[in-house]
mmCIF file of C-alpha atoms in Angstrom:
data_model
loop_
_atom_site.group_PDB
_atom_site.id
_atom_site.type_symbol
_atom_site.label_atom_id
_atom_site.label_comp_id
_atom_site.label_asym_id
_atom_site.label_seq_id
_atom_site.Cartn_x
_atom_site.Cartn_y
_atom_site.Cartn_z
ATOM 1 C CA MET A 832 89.247 33.133 67.927
ATOM 2 C CA SER A 833 91.575 35.438 65.978
ATOM 3 C CA ARG A 834 91.721 34.884 62.255
ATOM 4 C CA CYS A 835 95.512 35.075 62.060
ATOM 5 C CA GLU A 836 98.790 35.684 63.842
ATOM 6 C CA VAL A 837 100.443 39.103 63.496
ATOM 7 C CA TYR A 838 104.220 39.094 63.841
ATOM 8 C CA PHE A 839 106.353 41.687 65.594
ATOM 9 C CA SER A 840 110.135 41.659 65.233
ATOM 10 C CA VAL A 841 111.644 42.933 68.484
ATOM 11 C CA ASP A 842 115.157 43.863 69.618
ATOM 12 C CA VAL A 843 116.461 44.939 73.038
ATOM 13 C CA GLU A 844 119.565 46.821 74.179
ATOM 14 C CA ALA A 845 120.474 46.356 77.848
ATOM 15 C CA ASP A 846 123.333 47.217 80.189
ATOM 16 C CA GLY A 847 123.731 43.779 81.728
ATOM 17 C CA PRO A 848 122.844 40.092 81.381
ATOM 18 C CA ILE A 849 119.532 39.936 83.298
ATOM 19 C CA PRO A 850 116.658 42.316 84.126
ATOM 20 C CA GLY A 851 116.195 43.571 87.653
ATOM 21 C CA PRO A 852 119.796 44.002 88.744
ATOM 22 C CA TYR A 853 120.408 45.572 85.318
ATOM 23 C CA SER A 854 118.336 47.711 82.975
ATOM 24 C CA MET A 855 116.746 47.490 79.558
ATOM 25 C CA LEU A 856 117.868 50.766 78.010
ATOM 26 C CA SER A 857 115.994 50.621 74.712
ATOM 27 C CA PHE A 858 113.798 48.388 72.596
ATOM 28 C CA GLY A 859 112.417 48.520 69.078
ATOM 29 C CA MET A 860 109.436 46.725 67.538
ATOM 30 C CA SER A 861 108.464 46.284 63.909
ATOM 31 C CA ALA A 862 105.188 44.829 62.617
ATOM 32 C CA CYS A 863 106.398 42.484 59.898
ATOM 33 C CA GLY A 864 103.662 40.175 58.631
ATOM 34 C CA SER A 865 100.778 37.813 59.327
ATOM 35 C CA PHE A 866 99.861 34.165 58.876
ATOM 36 C CA ASP A 867 96.343 32.731 58.679
ATOM 37 C CA GLY A 868 97.302 29.062 58.639
ATOM 38 C CA ASP A 869 97.553 28.986 54.861
ATOM 39 C CA GLU A 870 99.366 32.074 53.628
ATOM 40 C CA PHE A 871 102.167 34.188 55.094
ATOM 41 C CA ARG A 872 101.766 37.865 54.200
ATOM 42 C CA PRO A 873 104.925 39.920 54.795
ATOM 43 C CA VAL A 874 104.703 43.695 55.214
ATOM 44 C CA ASP A 875 107.353 46.417 55.017
ATOM 45 C CA PRO A 876 109.002 46.221 58.460
ATOM 46 C CA ALA A 877 109.995 49.892 58.375
ATOM 47 C CA GLU A 878 106.392 51.050 57.974
ATOM 48 C CA THR A 879 104.819 50.340 61.389
ATOM 49 C CA THR A 880 107.262 50.615 64.289
ATOM 50 C CA PHE A 881 107.686 51.468 67.967
ATOM 51 C CA TYR A 882 110.873 52.611 69.705
ATOM 52 C CA ALA A 883 111.596 53.633 73.287
ATOM 53 C CA GLU A 884 114.619 54.581 75.372
ATOM 54 C CA LEU A 885 114.133 54.011 79.100
ATOM 55 C CA LYS A 886 115.417 55.395 82.365
ATOM 56 C CA PRO A 887 117.743 52.875 84.068
ATOM 57 C CA ILE A 888 116.147 51.028 87.001
ATOM 58 C CA SER A 889 119.366 50.443 88.970
ATOM 59 C CA ASP A 890 122.860 51.850 89.392
ATOM 60 C CA ALA A 891 124.495 48.568 88.339
ATOM 61 C CA TYR A 892 125.726 47.990 84.805
ATOM 62 C CA VAL A 893 128.328 46.006 82.863
ATOM 63 C CA PRO A 894 130.572 48.408 80.918
ATOM 64 C CA GLU A 895 131.034 45.963 78.035
ATOM 65 C CA ALA A 896 127.266 45.512 77.657
ATOM 66 C CA LEU A 897 126.669 49.252 77.792
ATOM 67 C CA ALA A 898 129.323 49.850 75.136
ATOM 68 C CA VAL A 899 127.478 47.617 72.646
ATOM 69 C CA SER A 900 124.501 49.967 72.405
ATOM 70 C CA GLY A 901 126.452 53.202 72.697
ATOM 71 C CA LEU A 902 123.680 54.615 74.890
ATOM 72 C CA ASP A 903 124.469 57.097 77.671
ATOM 73 C CA ARG A 904 122.995 56.075 81.041
ATOM 74 C CA ASP A 905 123.381 59.591 82.441
ATOM 75 C CA ARG A 906 121.388 61.023 79.530
ATOM 76 C CA LEU A 907 118.742 58.315 79.847
ATOM 77 C CA ALA A 908 118.392 59.005 83.587
ATOM 78 C CA VAL A 909 117.172 62.470 82.587
ATOM 79 C CA GLU A 910 115.637 62.012 79.133
ATOM 80 C CA GLY A 911 114.593 58.342 79.091
ATOM 81 C CA ARG A 912 110.953 57.323 79.345
ATOM 82 C CA ASP A 913 109.586 56.067 82.642
ATOM 83 C CA PRO A 914 109.489 52.251 82.382
ATOM 84 C CA GLY A 915 105.826 52.077 83.399
ATOM 85 C CA GLU A 916 104.766 54.647 80.811
ATOM 86 C CA ALA A 917 106.876 53.057 78.070
ATOM 87 C CA MET A 918 105.787 49.472 78.686
ATOM 88 C CA ASN A 919 102.113 50.422 78.846
ATOM 89 C CA ALA A 920 102.467 52.419 75.626
ATOM 90 C CA ALA A 921 104.264 49.508 73.934
ATOM 91 C CA ALA A 922 101.611 47.005 75.035
ATOM 92 C CA ASP A 923 98.829 49.286 73.787
ATOM 93 C CA TRP A 924 100.637 49.714 70.443
ATOM 94 C CA VAL A 925 101.078 45.958 69.935
ATOM 95 C CA THR A 926 97.450 45.296 70.831
ATOM 96 C CA ALA A 927 96.167 48.027 68.491
ATOM 97 C CA VAL A 928 98.328 46.969 65.527
ATOM 98 C CA ALA A 929 97.363 43.313 65.935
ATOM 99 C CA ALA A 930 93.675 44.199 66.276
ATOM 100 C CA SER A 931 93.762 46.327 63.113
ATOM 101 C CA ALA A 932 95.066 43.267 61.247
ATOM 102 C CA GLY A 933 92.441 41.035 62.841
ATOM 103 C CA GLY A 934 94.945 38.799 64.597
ATOM 104 C CA SER A 935 96.798 37.821 67.742
ATOM 105 C CA PRO A 936 100.311 39.243 68.305
ATOM 106 C CA VAL A 937 103.358 36.939 68.165
ATOM 107 C CA LEU A 938 106.863 38.157 69.024
ATOM 108 C CA VAL A 939 109.815 37.289 66.770
ATOM 109 C CA ALA A 940 113.447 37.571 67.935
ATOM 110 C CA TYR A 941 116.971 36.288 67.272
ATOM 111 C CA PRO A 942 117.955 34.852 69.610
ATOM 112 C CA LEU A 943 114.706 34.867 71.555
ATOM 113 C CA GLY A 944 115.991 34.151 75.062
ATOM 114 C CA PHE A 945 117.728 37.439 75.813
ATOM 115 C CA ASP A 946 115.151 39.821 74.297
ATOM 116 C CA TRP A 947 112.134 37.936 75.657
ATOM 117 C CA MET A 948 113.642 37.726 79.145
ATOM 118 C CA PHE A 949 113.934 41.512 79.391
ATOM 119 C CA LEU A 950 110.644 42.362 77.701
ATOM 120 C CA TYR A 951 108.540 39.852 79.600
ATOM 121 C CA TRP A 952 110.080 40.897 82.924
ATOM 122 C CA TYR A 953 109.505 44.584 82.170
ATOM 123 C CA TRP A 954 105.921 44.047 81.004
ATOM 124 C CA THR A 955 105.162 41.888 84.044
ATOM 125 C CA ARG A 956 106.788 44.391 86.403
ATOM 126 C CA PHE A 957 105.634 47.678 84.899
ATOM 127 C CA ALA A 958 102.641 47.272 82.528
ATOM 128 C CA GLU A 959 99.125 47.269 83.919
ATOM 129 C CA ALA A 960 97.929 44.464 81.626
ATOM 130 C CA GLY A 961 101.214 42.569 81.536
ATOM 131 C CA SER A 962 102.650 41.172 78.317
ATOM 132 C CA PRO A 963 100.608 41.657 75.109
ATOM 133 C CA PHE A 964 102.161 38.370 73.916
ATOM 134 C CA GLY A 965 101.038 36.411 76.972
ATOM 135 C CA HIS A 966 103.787 34.192 78.372
ATOM 136 C CA SER A 967 104.538 32.079 75.300
ATOM 137 C CA ARG A 968 103.468 33.607 71.969
ATOM 138 C CA HIS A 969 106.907 33.966 70.436
ATOM 139 C CA ILE A 970 109.231 32.532 67.771
ATOM 140 C CA ASP A 971 112.990 32.035 68.059
ATOM 141 C CA LEU A 972 114.542 32.593 64.626
ATOM 142 C CA LYS A 973 117.663 30.677 65.613
ATOM 143 C CA THR A 974 115.566 27.569 66.267
ATOM 144 C CA ALA A 975 113.568 28.145 63.078
ATOM 145 C CA TYR A 976 116.785 28.231 61.065
ATOM 146 C CA ALA A 977 118.255 25.165 62.809
ATOM 147 C CA THR A 978 115.081 23.197 62.104
ATOM 148 C CA LYS A 979 114.905 24.115 58.409
ATOM 149 C CA ALA A 980 118.646 23.706 57.870
ATOM 150 C CA ARG A 981 118.800 20.506 59.963
ATOM 151 C CA SER A 982 121.716 22.170 61.715
ATOM 152 C CA PRO A 983 122.829 22.014 65.370
ATOM 153 C CA ILE A 984 122.031 25.147 67.339
ATOM 154 C CA ILE A 985 125.740 25.794 67.880
ATOM 155 C CA ARG A 986 126.112 26.003 64.090
ATOM 156 C CA SER A 987 123.028 28.177 63.564
ATOM 157 C CA THR A 988 124.525 31.638 63.968
ATOM 158 C CA LYS A 989 123.952 34.383 61.403
ATOM 159 C CA ARG A 990 127.582 34.021 60.422
ATOM 160 C CA GLN A 991 126.870 30.461 59.290
ATOM 161 C CA MET A 992 123.577 31.128 57.489
ATOM 162 C CA PRO A 993 123.376 31.274 53.679
ATOM 163 C CA GLY A 994 123.786 34.834 52.454
ATOM 164 C CA GLU A 995 120.361 34.904 50.812
ATOM 165 C CA LEU A 996 118.704 34.679 54.226
ATOM 166 C CA LEU A 997 120.379 37.776 55.639
ATOM 167 C CA SER A 998 119.135 41.339 55.348
ATOM 168 C CA ASP A 999 121.124 43.895 53.384
ATOM 169 C CA ARG A 1000 120.604 46.381 56.216
ATOM 170 C CA PRO A 1001 123.540 47.037 58.566
ATOM 171 C CA HIS A 1002 123.419 45.727 62.137
ATOM 172 C CA THR A 1003 123.776 49.027 64.030
ATOM 173 C CA HIS A 1004 122.852 48.013 67.616
ATOM 174 C CA ASN A 1005 120.109 50.620 67.501
ATOM 175 C CA ALA A 1006 117.185 48.534 68.718
ATOM 176 C CA LEU A 1007 114.754 49.710 66.037
ATOM 177 C CA ASP A 1008 117.264 49.368 63.199
ATOM 178 C CA ASP A 1009 118.046 45.851 64.336
ATOM 179 C CA ALA A 1010 114.373 44.905 64.741
ATOM 180 C CA ILE A 1011 113.762 45.931 61.116
ATOM 181 C CA GLU A 1012 116.853 44.053 59.931
ATOM 182 C CA GLN A 1013 115.714 40.992 61.872
ATOM 183 C CA ALA A 1014 112.236 41.219 60.307
ATOM 184 C CA GLU A 1015 113.804 40.780 56.882
ATOM 185 C CA LEU A 1016 115.636 37.677 58.130
ATOM 186 C CA PHE A 1017 112.251 36.379 59.318
ATOM 187 C CA HIS A 1018 110.678 37.022 55.901
ATOM 188 C CA ASN A 1019 113.507 35.169 54.194
ATOM 189 C CA LEU A 1020 113.385 32.228 56.605
ATOM 190 C CA VAL A 1021 109.647 31.776 56.096
ATOM 191 C CA ARG A 1022 110.150 31.599 52.320
ATOM 192 C CA TRP A 1023 113.273 29.422 52.514
ATOM 193 C CA ALA A 1024 112.834 25.742 51.634
ATOM 194 C CA GLY A 1025 115.822 24.629 53.700
ATOM 195 C CA HIS A 1026 119.438 23.778 53.113
ATOM 196 C CA PRO A 1027 119.726 22.127 49.654
ATOM 197 C CA ARG A 1028 122.640 19.910 50.660
ATOM 198 C CA ARG A 1029 120.658 18.563 53.608
ATOM 199 C CA GLN A 1030 117.636 17.939 51.359
ATOM 200 C CA GLY A 1031 119.830 16.128 48.806
ATOM 201 C CA LYS A 1032 121.314 13.936 51.508
ATOM 202 C CA GLU A 1033 117.861 12.942 52.721
ATOM 203 C CA LEU A 1034 116.720 12.111 49.169
ATOM 204 C CA ALA A 1035 119.814 9.956 48.661
ATOM 205 C CA GLU A 1036 119.069 8.061 51.854
#
């Protein structure tokens, strides 16, 4: 059994709402810490990273989704990495980084659903060994915040979080930049005791 969990903050940029009909155009991953059951050990999320831009897998795309990333599908059709090569390289990287830390890899995302949907589909479709995170080793930071803040999910957006939880880094929609920014949110959430007003209300009751 692995001695700890090793966390990877991951962000995806895609040209549509679901994988298959649409394409994952880029993704970034940042090794951001570990937990042995007793102590969380954060690491500099900019130190150990992986980034890939991929060839599109279909001709379909949603212009509004494509505009978010600013990526050029025509350029990626020529210069992007083959999905099979990229997903195998990413899986090997995750496995190697986790092994060097003596732990099992766990994916971290905000919100989890969109990024995990694309990554798991791509790893299942294109990588020889499938997903390095299995089918369920992942953490949704939106849920983590809602639980600690005792807040409904619909009121658990970054816009509604206390400022001390947020990273000072800009949200650029470059997948690696955003994975690193998200890692700092993860660090802050792990250390955060919860919403003080909610705690005070519980004590009063």
